[in-house]
Amino acid sequence: MKLSRRAMLGGIAGLATMPARAADYSITAVPVGDGIWMVRGADEPIEEHNGGAIANIAIIATPAGTVLWECGPSLRYGRALRQVAEQLTGQRIIRVYVSHLHPDHGLGLAAFDPAIVAALPGTIAALTAQGQGYADGMYRLLGDWMRGTDLILPGRTIMAAQEDFGGRVLRLLALSGHSSADLALLDERSGLLLAGDLVFHDRAPSTPTADLAAWRASLEQLKALPHGGVLPGHGPLDPTGTAAIAQTRDWIDWLEGALTQAVRDGLDMVEAGDLPIPARFARMAAARYEVQRSVSHLYPGIEAALLPRIDVKSAP
Amino acid sequence: MRRAKSLWVAIMLTLAPAGAGAAPPADPLGSPMWIAHARTLFGDDPVRFDPRVHVSFPMIAENQRAFPVVIDARGIAGVRRMILLADLNPIPVAIDYRPLHAAPYVATRIKLDQRTPIRGAVQLDSGQWLVSGGWIDAAGGGCSAPPVSRVKGDWADHLGEIRGEVWPMAQGYNRVRLSFRHPMDTGLVENIATYHLEALAVTDGEGRVLGDMDIWASVAEDPAITLMVDGSPDAALRVAARDTNGRDYRANLILARQSPMPGGR
C-alpha cells in the first residue's frame, strides 16, 4: 500500500496534535496489619510525573467486603485501585471513605458507585462549594491523567461514630483543622489510626484550608485516643503512633510562630517564604514548597491582625 | 523548546522595522510579548538584561490573585525608575516606581492571568534600562475573576483602611510596609468597571517626596507595598494615595516606637 503525500502529512499532523496518553499508575499495596494494607503516595507536590498519586491510601479486608480509605486523584487511579484491592482481598469493595475535600484524596471516587462512598457532612458541603475548582486545577496540572474524571459527591453522609462490617469495627472521628471537616478512622482490629491529612510524616503539612487552632485541638484528640501505629495522609507509616502527630504539631506551631515574627519584623511575603527552615525538619519532603504555599495562605491574615491602622481622615 | 523560542525571537528581530532605534536584545525568557513590551516601555532607550536586578518570587503561584514579587536593585547605583511587568497579563505593568530618596527596592503582590514571565526593569540616570526576571506557571483568572470583597460585598465598608508600619534599618533606610483595602477592579469582570489605586507617594516630615509610583489594576486586591526610603530616626512619614475615582487616601507613619529591624534586611 502506498500512502499519498497528503495522507502522510495528515497522519503526521494527527500524531503531533494528539495529546500524549499518560502512563498508568503503579499501585503497590504493603501489608501494615491484620487484613490492612497501605498504598504509599509520592512525598511530592502534585506533578505530571506522579499523576497526582501523592496521598496515602489504605485497603481494609472485612468479613462483609473490602473497605477503602481514600480513593486517589482521578478516575483512572480509582479504577486501578479497585482492581488491586479486590484482587488482594478477593472481595468486592463495599465502602469508600473520603477523609476531606482535597482532590488528591477524593477525586478517584468517580470510579465507584457514589452510594458506597462516605464522607463527613462538612466534607460534602465543602466539595459542593469548592470541588469543581479543585477538579479544574487538577486538570490543569495533570492533563491526561485526569481524563474522564468528573466531580462526584459522596452519596453517604457519616453521622455515626462507627461502622461495623461483619464484626470488624471501624471507629469514625469527625475532626477539623486541616480543612473544615477531617475524618480520621481507627481500625480496632489492627489498632491502626488512619489520620488523613490531620497528620503528615516526614512530608511538610499543607495549609490551603487550614484552621491552625482547630488543627491543634484535633491533634490533641488523636494523641489522647488509644491507638497503635499511625497511617498519615502523606509520608511513611508511623509505627510509634506518636512521632508523626508530634511532628505535625511541631511544624504548624513553628510555621505560625515564624510567620507571625516575620510580619513583626517587616518582611514581605517573598522574604517570609525564604525564611530558614529549622534543621529538625530537614527530613521533611517538600518543606520549602509548603512554606511558600503557607505564606500565601496565612500571611495576609497575620498582617491584618498585626499591622496597625495608620489612615487619617483629613489631608495633612 | 528554548532553542525554538530563541529562533522565533531572532526572526522577530530580523523582521523588526529598521529606523525605530536599536532593537531590544533577544529575550532570554523567550517571551512572545518581549519585543512589543520593550518597544512600548523603553522606546529608544538602551536596554540590556542584567542579573543584578534581583526579581524574586515563590516557586509556586499558590494564589493567582495575589502573587508576591520583590524587585531589589540595591546592587546597582543610580537607579531612578523601576517597573514591575508580567508579559502575558492583560494589564502587563503593575507598578512604575520612582525611588527619589529611597533604595531601589519594591515588593508587592500582583494578579496572574496565566503562565507568564515576571520582570523587573530598572532605569539608570543615564537612561539605560536593566531587565531581569523569570517565568512563573499560574492557573488562569487572576485578572478576570471578581475580587473577594466584591463577592462578599463588603469592599465599600473597608475602602480607605490603611495599615502599615515603619522599621529603621541598619543602612540608614527606613523600611515601610503599607497595606490598603481596595478592590483593585481590573475592568475585565462583567459589569464591574475599572477601579483601582493609581498613585502613591511617601513624603517625609519636611514635605520631601521620598518615593512615588503609578499603580495599575494588575496589583492584587488590597494592595500591599514594601519600600525602603531614606530616613532619620525621628522622621514622621506621610503617605498619600489616589484611586481612579479621585478618592484620596492619607496615612501617617511614626517611626519612633519601632525597634530596629532584626537582621538588617
Coordinates of C-alpha atoms in Angstrom, one line a residue:
Chain A
M1 CA 0.0 0.0 0.0
K2 CA 1.3 3.4 -1.0
L3 CA 0.4 6.3 1.1
S4 CA -0.3 9.6 -0.6
R5 CA 1.8 12.6 0.4
R6 CA -1.4 14.2 1.8
A7 CA -2.3 11.2 3.9
M8 CA 1.2 11.1 5.3
L9 CA 1.1 14.7 6.2
G10 CA -2.3 14.3 7.7
G11 CA -1.1 11.4 9.7
I12 CA 1.9 13.3 11.0
A13 CA -0.2 16.3 11.9
G14 CA -2.6 13.9 13.7
L15 CA 0.2 12.5 15.7
A16 CA 1.5 15.9 16.6
T17 CA -1.8 17.2 17.9
M18 CA -3.0 14.0 19.7
P19 CA -2.5 14.5 23.4
A20 CA 0.0 12.1 24.8
R21 CA -1.6 9.5 27.0
A22 CA -0.1 9.4 30.4
A23 CA 1.4 6.2 31.8
D24 CA -0.7 4.0 34.0
Y25 CA -0.5 4.3 37.8
S26 CA 1.6 1.6 39.5
I27 CA -0.2 0.7 42.8
T28 CA 1.7 -1.3 45.4
A29 CA -0.2 -2.4 48.5
V30 CA 2.0 -3.1 51.5
P31 CA 0.6 -5.1 54.5
V32 CA 0.7 -3.0 57.6
G33 CA -1.5 -5.1 60.0
D34 CA -4.1 -7.9 60.1
G35 CA -6.1 -7.5 56.9
I36 CA -5.0 -4.0 56.3
W37 CA -2.7 -2.7 53.5
M38 CA -1.1 0.7 52.8
V39 CA -0.7 2.2 49.3
R40 CA 2.0 4.9 49.6
G41 CA 1.6 8.2 47.9
A42 CA 4.7 10.0 46.5
D43 CA 6.0 12.5 49.0
E44 CA 5.9 15.3 46.4
P45 CA 3.7 18.1 45.2
I46 CA 1.0 17.1 42.6
E47 CA 3.0 16.9 39.4
E48 CA 2.7 15.5 35.9
H49 CA 5.2 12.7 36.6
N50 CA 3.4 11.3 39.7
G51 CA -0.1 11.7 38.2
G52 CA -1.3 13.3 41.4
A53 CA -0.9 10.0 43.3
I54 CA 0.6 11.7 46.4
A55 CA -1.9 10.8 49.2
N56 CA -1.6 7.6 51.2
I57 CA -4.5 5.0 50.9
A58 CA -5.5 2.0 53.0
I59 CA -7.3 -1.2 52.0
I60 CA -9.1 -3.0 54.7
A61 CA -10.4 -6.6 54.4
T62 CA -13.6 -7.2 56.5
P63 CA -15.9 -10.2 56.6
A64 CA -18.5 -8.1 54.8
G65 CA -16.3 -6.9 52.0
T66 CA -13.4 -4.6 51.2
V67 CA -13.2 -1.1 52.6
L68 CA -11.1 1.7 51.1
W69 CA -9.7 4.6 53.0
E70 CA -9.3 7.4 50.3
C71 CA -9.5 6.7 46.6
G72 CA -6.8 8.8 44.8
P73 CA -6.8 11.7 42.5
S74 CA -8.5 10.5 39.3
L75 CA -11.0 8.2 37.6
R76 CA -8.0 6.2 36.2
Y77 CA -6.5 5.9 39.7
G78 CA -9.7 4.8 41.3
R79 CA -10.3 2.1 38.7
A80 CA -6.7 0.7 39.1
L81 CA -7.1 0.9 42.9
R82 CA -10.3 -1.0 42.9
Q83 CA -8.7 -3.8 40.8
V84 CA -5.7 -4.0 43.1
A85 CA -7.8 -4.0 46.2
E86 CA -10.3 -6.6 45.0
Q87 CA -7.6 -8.9 43.8
L88 CA -5.8 -8.6 47.2
T89 CA -8.8 -9.4 49.3
G90 CA -10.9 -11.4 46.9
Q91 CA -13.9 -9.4 47.9
R92 CA -15.9 -6.6 46.3
I93 CA -15.5 -3.0 47.6
I94 CA -18.4 -2.2 49.8
R95 CA -17.3 1.1 51.3
V96 CA -15.0 4.0 50.4
Y97 CA -14.2 6.7 52.9
V98 CA -13.0 10.1 51.7
S99 CA -11.2 11.9 54.6
H100 CA -11.6 15.5 53.4
L101 CA -12.2 17.7 50.4
H102 CA -8.7 17.9 48.8
P103 CA -8.6 16.4 45.3
D104 CA -5.6 14.1 45.8
H105 CA -7.7 12.1 48.3
G106 CA -11.1 12.0 46.8
L107 CA -11.5 12.7 43.0
G108 CA -10.9 9.0 42.3
L109 CA -14.4 8.3 43.7
A110 CA -15.6 8.8 40.1
A111 CA -14.6 5.1 39.7
F112 CA -17.1 3.9 42.4
D113 CA -20.8 3.9 43.0
P114 CA -21.4 7.1 45.0
A115 CA -23.9 5.1 47.2
I116 CA -20.9 3.3 48.8
V117 CA -18.8 6.4 49.3
A118 CA -19.0 8.0 52.7
A119 CA -17.7 11.4 53.9
L120 CA -18.4 13.9 56.7
P121 CA -21.3 16.3 56.1
G122 CA -18.8 19.2 56.2
T123 CA -16.7 17.5 53.5
I124 CA -19.7 17.0 51.2
A125 CA -20.7 20.7 51.7
A126 CA -17.1 21.8 51.0
L127 CA -16.9 19.6 47.9
T128 CA -20.2 21.1 46.7
A129 CA -18.8 24.6 47.1
Q130 CA -15.2 24.2 46.0
G131 CA -14.9 20.7 44.4
Q132 CA -15.2 21.9 40.8
G133 CA -12.4 24.5 41.3
Y134 CA -10.1 21.8 42.7
A135 CA -11.1 19.5 39.8
D136 CA -10.2 22.3 37.3
G137 CA -6.9 22.8 39.0
M138 CA -6.1 19.1 38.8
Y139 CA -6.9 19.0 35.0
R140 CA -4.6 22.0 34.6
L141 CA -1.7 20.3 36.5
L142 CA -2.2 16.7 35.4
G143 CA -3.7 16.8 31.9
D144 CA -4.4 13.4 30.5
W145 CA -4.1 11.6 33.9
M146 CA -7.4 13.2 34.7
R147 CA -9.3 12.1 31.6
G148 CA -12.9 11.2 32.3
T149 CA -12.7 12.4 35.9
D150 CA -15.8 14.3 37.0
L151 CA -16.5 15.8 40.4
I152 CA -18.9 13.3 42.0
L153 CA -20.2 13.8 45.5
P154 CA -20.0 11.1 48.2
G155 CA -23.5 9.5 48.5
R156 CA -23.4 8.7 52.2
T157 CA -23.1 11.2 55.0
I158 CA -21.3 10.0 58.0
M159 CA -23.5 10.5 61.0
A160 CA -22.4 7.6 63.2
A161 CA -19.3 7.2 65.3
Q162 CA -18.5 3.8 63.9
E163 CA -19.4 1.2 61.2
D164 CA -19.4 -2.5 61.8
F165 CA -18.5 -4.6 58.8
G166 CA -19.4 -8.2 59.8
G167 CA -17.5 -7.8 63.1
R168 CA -14.7 -5.6 62.0
V169 CA -15.4 -2.3 63.7
L170 CA -14.1 0.9 62.2
R171 CA -14.4 3.9 64.5
L172 CA -15.0 7.3 62.8
L173 CA -13.8 10.6 64.2
A174 CA -15.2 13.8 63.0
L175 CA -12.5 16.4 63.4
S176 CA -11.3 19.6 61.6
G177 CA -8.3 21.9 61.2
H178 CA -6.5 20.7 58.1
S179 CA -9.8 21.6 56.5
S180 CA -13.3 22.4 57.7
A181 CA -14.1 18.7 58.1
D182 CA -11.5 16.0 58.5
L183 CA -12.3 12.4 59.0
A184 CA -10.0 10.0 61.0
L185 CA -10.6 6.3 61.3
L186 CA -9.5 3.9 64.0
D187 CA -9.4 0.2 62.9
E188 CA -10.0 -1.6 66.2
R189 CA -8.6 -4.9 64.8
S190 CA -5.2 -3.7 63.9
G191 CA -5.1 -0.7 66.2
L192 CA -4.0 1.5 63.3
L193 CA -5.2 5.1 63.2
L194 CA -5.8 6.4 59.7
A195 CA -5.3 10.1 60.3
G196 CA -6.0 11.6 56.8
D197 CA -4.3 14.9 56.4
L198 CA -4.5 15.8 60.1
V199 CA -1.2 14.0 60.3
F200 CA 1.8 14.3 58.0
H201 CA 5.0 12.4 58.5
D202 CA 8.4 13.4 57.1
R203 CA 6.5 15.4 54.5
A204 CA 5.6 19.0 55.1
P205 CA 2.0 19.7 56.0
S206 CA -0.1 21.7 53.6
T207 CA -2.4 24.5 54.8
P208 CA -4.6 25.8 52.0
T209 CA -7.8 25.3 54.0
A210 CA -6.2 25.1 57.5
D211 CA -7.6 26.5 60.8
L212 CA -4.5 26.1 62.9
A213 CA -6.2 26.3 66.3
A214 CA -8.7 23.7 65.3
W215 CA -5.9 21.6 63.9
R216 CA -4.1 21.7 67.2
A217 CA -7.2 20.6 69.0
S218 CA -7.7 17.7 66.6
L219 CA -4.1 16.6 67.1
E220 CA -4.6 16.6 70.8
Q221 CA -7.6 14.4 70.4
L222 CA -5.7 12.0 68.2
K223 CA -2.8 11.9 70.7
A224 CA -5.2 11.1 73.5
L225 CA -7.0 8.4 71.6
P226 CA -5.6 4.9 72.4
H227 CA -4.2 3.5 69.2
G228 CA -1.2 1.6 67.7
G229 CA 0.6 3.0 64.6
V230 CA -0.5 6.0 62.6
L231 CA -1.1 5.9 58.9
P232 CA -0.6 9.6 57.9
G233 CA -2.2 11.3 55.0
H234 CA 1.2 11.8 53.5
G235 CA 4.6 10.2 54.3
P236 CA 5.6 6.9 55.7
L237 CA 3.7 4.8 58.3
D238 CA 4.5 5.8 61.9
P239 CA 4.7 2.6 63.9
T240 CA 5.3 4.5 67.1
G241 CA 1.9 6.1 66.9
T242 CA 3.2 9.4 68.4
A243 CA 6.1 10.7 66.3
A244 CA 4.1 11.8 63.3
I245 CA 1.4 13.5 65.4
A246 CA 4.1 15.3 67.4
Q247 CA 6.0 16.3 64.2
T248 CA 2.8 17.7 62.6
R249 CA 2.1 19.7 65.7
D250 CA 5.7 20.9 65.8
W251 CA 5.6 22.1 62.2
I252 CA 2.3 24.1 62.4
D253 CA 3.5 25.7 65.7
W254 CA 6.8 26.6 64.1
L255 CA 5.1 27.8 60.9
E256 CA 2.6 30.1 62.7
G257 CA 5.3 31.5 65.0
A258 CA 7.8 32.1 62.2
L259 CA 5.3 33.9 60.0
T260 CA 4.0 36.0 62.9
Q261 CA 7.5 37.0 63.7
A262 CA 8.1 37.7 60.0
V263 CA 5.2 40.2 60.0
R264 CA 6.5 41.8 63.2
D265 CA 10.0 42.1 61.6
G266 CA 8.6 43.9 58.5
L267 CA 9.2 41.1 56.0
D268 CA 7.2 40.9 52.8
M269 CA 5.7 37.6 51.6
V270 CA 8.6 36.6 49.3
E271 CA 11.1 37.2 52.1
A272 CA 8.9 35.2 54.6
G273 CA 8.8 32.3 52.1
D274 CA 12.6 32.2 52.1
L275 CA 12.9 32.1 55.9
P276 CA 15.3 29.4 57.2
I277 CA 13.6 26.1 58.0
P278 CA 14.9 24.6 61.3
A279 CA 17.3 21.7 61.0
R280 CA 14.9 19.4 62.8
F281 CA 12.6 19.5 59.8
A282 CA 15.5 18.6 57.4
R283 CA 13.9 15.1 56.7
M284 CA 10.6 16.6 55.7
A285 CA 9.9 16.4 51.9
A286 CA 8.5 19.4 50.1
A287 CA 9.3 21.7 53.0
R288 CA 10.3 24.8 51.1
Y289 CA 7.4 24.3 48.7
E290 CA 4.9 24.1 51.6
V291 CA 6.4 27.0 53.5
Q292 CA 5.9 29.2 50.4
R293 CA 2.3 27.9 49.9
S294 CA 1.6 28.5 53.6
V295 CA 2.9 32.1 53.3
S296 CA 0.2 32.6 50.6
H297 CA -2.5 31.1 52.8
L298 CA -1.7 32.7 56.2
Y299 CA 0.4 35.8 55.7
P300 CA -2.4 38.3 54.7
G301 CA -4.4 37.3 57.8
I302 CA -1.5 37.8 60.1
E303 CA -0.7 41.2 58.5
A304 CA -4.3 42.3 59.0
A305 CA -4.1 41.3 62.7
L306 CA -0.7 42.8 63.5
L307 CA -0.1 45.9 61.3
P308 CA -1.7 48.9 62.9
R309 CA -4.2 51.2 61.2
I310 CA -2.5 54.3 60.0
D311 CA -5.1 56.0 57.9
V312 CA -6.1 59.6 58.8
K313 CA -9.3 61.3 57.7
S314 CA -8.2 64.8 56.6
A315 CA -5.4 65.6 54.2
P316 CA -2.3 66.7 56.1
Chain B
M1 CA 11.9 24.4 23.3
R2 CA 14.3 27.1 24.5
R3 CA 16.1 27.0 21.2
A4 CA 12.8 27.2 19.2
K5 CA 11.8 30.3 21.2
S6 CA 15.2 31.9 20.6
L7 CA 14.9 31.2 16.9
W8 CA 11.5 32.9 17.0
V9 CA 12.9 35.9 18.7
A10 CA 15.7 36.0 16.2
I11 CA 13.2 36.0 13.3
M12 CA 11.2 38.8 15.0
L13 CA 14.3 40.8 15.4
T14 CA 15.1 40.4 11.7
L15 CA 11.6 41.4 10.7
A16 CA 11.5 44.4 13.1
P17 CA 11.2 47.7 11.2
A18 CA 14.5 49.5 10.8
G19 CA 15.0 53.0 12.0
A20 CA 12.9 52.6 15.1
G21 CA 16.0 52.9 17.3
A22 CA 18.1 50.0 18.5
A23 CA 16.2 46.7 18.6
P24 CA 15.7 45.3 22.1
P25 CA 18.1 42.5 22.9
A26 CA 17.0 38.9 22.4
D27 CA 14.9 37.8 25.4
P28 CA 16.5 35.0 27.5
L29 CA 12.9 34.1 28.6
G30 CA 11.7 33.7 25.0
S31 CA 8.5 35.6 25.7
P32 CA 6.2 36.2 22.8
M33 CA 5.5 39.7 24.1
W34 CA 9.0 40.9 24.8
I35 CA 9.6 42.9 21.7
A36 CA 6.2 44.7 21.9
H37 CA 6.6 45.5 25.6
A38 CA 10.2 46.6 25.2
R39 CA 9.3 49.0 22.4
T40 CA 6.3 50.4 24.4
L41 CA 8.1 50.8 27.7
F42 CA 11.6 51.6 26.8
G43 CA 11.2 53.3 23.4
D44 CA 14.6 54.2 22.1
D45 CA 16.4 53.9 25.4
P46 CA 19.2 51.3 25.5
V47 CA 18.1 48.0 27.2
R48 CA 20.1 45.1 28.4
F49 CA 19.5 42.0 30.7
D50 CA 21.3 42.2 34.0
P51 CA 21.2 39.7 36.8
R52 CA 22.0 42.3 39.3
V53 CA 18.3 43.3 39.1
H54 CA 17.1 40.6 41.6
V55 CA 13.5 39.7 40.8
S56 CA 12.3 37.2 43.5
F57 CA 9.1 35.3 43.8
P58 CA 7.9 32.0 45.2
M59 CA 8.4 28.7 43.3
I60 CA 4.6 28.3 43.0
A61 CA 1.8 30.7 42.3
E62 CA -0.4 29.3 45.1
N63 CA -2.9 32.2 44.6
Q64 CA -3.1 33.7 41.2
R65 CA -5.0 36.7 42.7
A66 CA -2.1 37.7 44.9
F67 CA 1.4 36.6 43.8
P68 CA 4.2 38.2 45.7
V69 CA 7.2 39.7 43.8
V70 CA 10.2 41.6 45.0
I71 CA 12.5 43.7 42.8
D72 CA 15.7 44.5 44.5
A73 CA 18.3 46.6 42.6
R74 CA 20.3 47.7 45.6
G75 CA 23.4 46.3 44.0
I76 CA 23.2 48.9 41.2
A77 CA 23.9 52.7 41.6
G78 CA 21.9 55.4 40.1
V79 CA 18.5 53.7 39.7
R80 CA 15.8 56.3 39.1
R81 CA 12.8 54.2 38.0
M82 CA 11.6 50.6 38.5
I83 CA 8.9 48.8 36.5
L84 CA 7.2 45.6 37.5
L85 CA 5.9 43.8 34.5
A86 CA 4.1 40.5 33.8
D87 CA 4.4 40.0 30.0
L88 CA 1.3 37.9 29.4
N89 CA -1.1 39.7 31.8
P90 CA -3.8 41.7 30.1
I91 CA -2.6 44.6 32.2
P92 CA 1.1 43.9 31.9
V93 CA 2.6 46.7 34.1
A94 CA 1.8 46.5 37.8
I95 CA 3.9 49.3 39.3
D96 CA 6.1 52.1 37.9
Y97 CA 8.1 53.3 40.9
R98 CA 10.5 56.3 41.2
P99 CA 12.7 55.8 44.3
L100 CA 13.7 59.5 44.5
H101 CA 15.1 59.4 48.0
A102 CA 14.8 55.6 48.6
A103 CA 16.7 52.4 47.9
P104 CA 15.9 50.7 44.6
Y105 CA 13.7 48.1 46.2
V106 CA 10.0 47.4 45.9
A107 CA 7.8 44.5 47.0
T108 CA 4.2 43.9 46.2
R109 CA 1.6 41.3 45.1
I110 CA 0.1 41.0 41.7
K111 CA -2.6 39.2 39.8
L112 CA -1.6 36.5 37.3
D113 CA -3.9 35.6 34.4
Q114 CA -1.8 32.7 33.0
R115 CA 1.8 31.4 32.9
T116 CA 3.9 34.4 32.3
P117 CA 7.3 36.0 32.5
I118 CA 7.6 38.3 35.6
R119 CA 10.2 41.1 35.0
G120 CA 11.8 43.9 36.9
A121 CA 13.1 46.7 34.7
V122 CA 15.1 49.5 36.3
Q123 CA 16.2 52.6 34.6
L124 CA 19.5 54.3 35.4
D125 CA 20.2 58.1 35.4
S126 CA 21.9 57.5 32.1
G127 CA 18.6 56.3 30.6
Q128 CA 19.9 52.7 30.3
W129 CA 17.3 50.0 31.2
L130 CA 18.4 46.9 33.0
V131 CA 16.0 44.0 33.0
S132 CA 15.7 40.6 34.7
G133 CA 13.1 38.1 35.7
G134 CA 11.8 34.6 35.2
W135 CA 8.7 32.5 34.3
I136 CA 6.0 31.5 36.7
D137 CA 3.3 29.0 36.0
A138 CA -0.2 30.0 37.1
A139 CA -3.8 29.0 36.8
G140 CA -5.9 31.4 34.8
G141 CA -8.3 34.0 36.1
G142 CA -6.3 36.3 38.4
C143 CA -7.3 39.3 36.4
S144 CA -10.7 38.2 35.2
A145 CA -12.3 36.8 38.4
P146 CA -14.1 39.2 40.7
P147 CA -12.2 40.3 43.8
V148 CA -13.1 38.5 47.0
S149 CA -14.5 41.7 48.6
R150 CA -16.8 42.1 45.6
V151 CA -18.1 38.6 46.1
K152 CA -18.5 39.1 49.8
G153 CA -20.0 42.5 49.1
D154 CA -18.1 44.3 51.9
W155 CA -15.5 46.2 49.8
A156 CA -17.1 49.6 50.4
D157 CA -17.2 49.0 54.2
H158 CA -13.4 48.8 54.3
L159 CA -12.4 51.2 51.5
G160 CA -9.8 53.6 52.8
E161 CA -8.5 51.4 55.6
I162 CA -4.7 51.6 55.5
R163 CA -2.4 49.5 57.7
G164 CA 1.3 50.0 57.9
E165 CA 4.5 50.1 59.9
V166 CA 8.0 51.5 59.5
W167 CA 11.2 50.0 60.7
P168 CA 14.6 51.7 60.9
M169 CA 17.3 49.7 59.0
A170 CA 21.0 49.4 59.6
Q171 CA 21.9 51.1 56.3
G172 CA 20.1 54.3 57.2
Y173 CA 17.0 53.5 55.3
N174 CA 13.5 53.1 56.8
R175 CA 11.6 50.1 55.7
V176 CA 8.0 51.0 55.0
R177 CA 5.2 48.5 54.7
L178 CA 1.7 49.6 53.6
S179 CA -1.5 47.7 53.0
F180 CA -4.6 49.3 51.6
R181 CA -8.1 47.9 51.4
H182 CA -9.1 48.4 47.8
P183 CA -10.9 46.1 45.4
M184 CA -8.5 46.9 42.5
D185 CA -11.1 46.1 39.9
T186 CA -9.5 45.3 36.5
G187 CA -12.4 46.2 34.3
L188 CA -12.2 42.7 32.9
V189 CA -15.0 41.3 35.0
E190 CA -18.5 41.7 33.7
N191 CA -20.4 44.7 35.0
I192 CA -17.6 45.9 37.3
A193 CA -15.9 49.0 35.9
T194 CA -12.1 49.6 36.3
Y195 CA -11.4 50.9 39.8
H196 CA -8.0 50.9 41.3
L197 CA -5.4 52.8 43.2
E198 CA -3.4 54.7 40.7
A199 CA -0.9 56.8 42.6
L200 CA 1.1 56.6 45.8
A201 CA 3.7 58.8 47.3
V202 CA 5.7 58.6 50.6
T203 CA 6.8 62.0 51.9
D204 CA 9.0 62.9 54.9
G205 CA 8.2 65.4 57.7
E206 CA 9.6 68.3 55.6
G207 CA 7.4 67.5 52.6
R208 CA 10.2 65.9 50.6
V209 CA 8.9 63.1 48.3
L210 CA 11.0 60.1 49.1
G211 CA 9.3 57.8 46.5
D212 CA 6.3 57.8 44.3
M213 CA 4.7 55.4 42.0
D214 CA 2.0 54.7 39.4
I215 CA -0.1 51.7 40.2
W216 CA -2.3 49.6 37.8
A217 CA -5.1 47.2 38.4
S218 CA -2.8 44.2 38.0
V219 CA -1.7 44.8 41.5
A220 CA -3.6 42.4 43.8
E221 CA -6.7 43.3 45.6
D222 CA -5.9 45.1 48.9
P223 CA -2.5 46.2 47.7
A224 CA 0.4 45.6 50.0
I225 CA 3.6 47.5 49.2
T226 CA 7.0 47.5 50.8
L227 CA 9.6 50.2 50.2
M228 CA 12.9 51.3 51.7
V229 CA 13.1 55.1 52.0
D230 CA 15.9 57.4 53.2
G231 CA 15.3 58.3 56.7
S232 CA 16.4 59.8 60.0
P233 CA 15.4 58.0 63.2
D234 CA 12.9 60.7 64.3
A235 CA 11.2 61.1 61.0
A236 CA 7.4 61.0 60.6
L237 CA 6.3 59.8 57.2
R238 CA 3.2 60.7 55.3
V239 CA 1.5 58.5 52.8
A240 CA -0.7 59.9 50.1
A241 CA -2.6 57.8 47.5
R242 CA -5.3 58.3 45.0
D243 CA -7.6 56.0 43.1
T244 CA -9.2 56.2 39.7
N245 CA -12.4 57.7 41.1
G246 CA -10.3 60.6 42.5
R247 CA -10.7 59.4 46.1
D248 CA -7.7 60.4 48.3
Y249 CA -6.1 58.2 50.9
R250 CA -3.9 59.6 53.6
A251 CA -1.8 57.9 56.4
N252 CA 0.8 58.9 58.9
L253 CA 3.7 56.6 60.0
I254 CA 5.6 57.3 63.2
L255 CA 9.0 55.7 63.4
A256 CA 9.9 56.1 67.0
R257 CA 8.1 53.2 68.6
Q258 CA 9.7 50.5 66.4
S259 CA 12.9 48.7 67.3
P260 CA 15.5 48.3 64.6
M261 CA 14.9 45.5 62.1
P262 CA 16.4 42.3 63.2
G263 CA 18.9 41.0 60.7
G264 CA 19.2 44.4 59.0
R265 CA 17.4 43.2 55.8

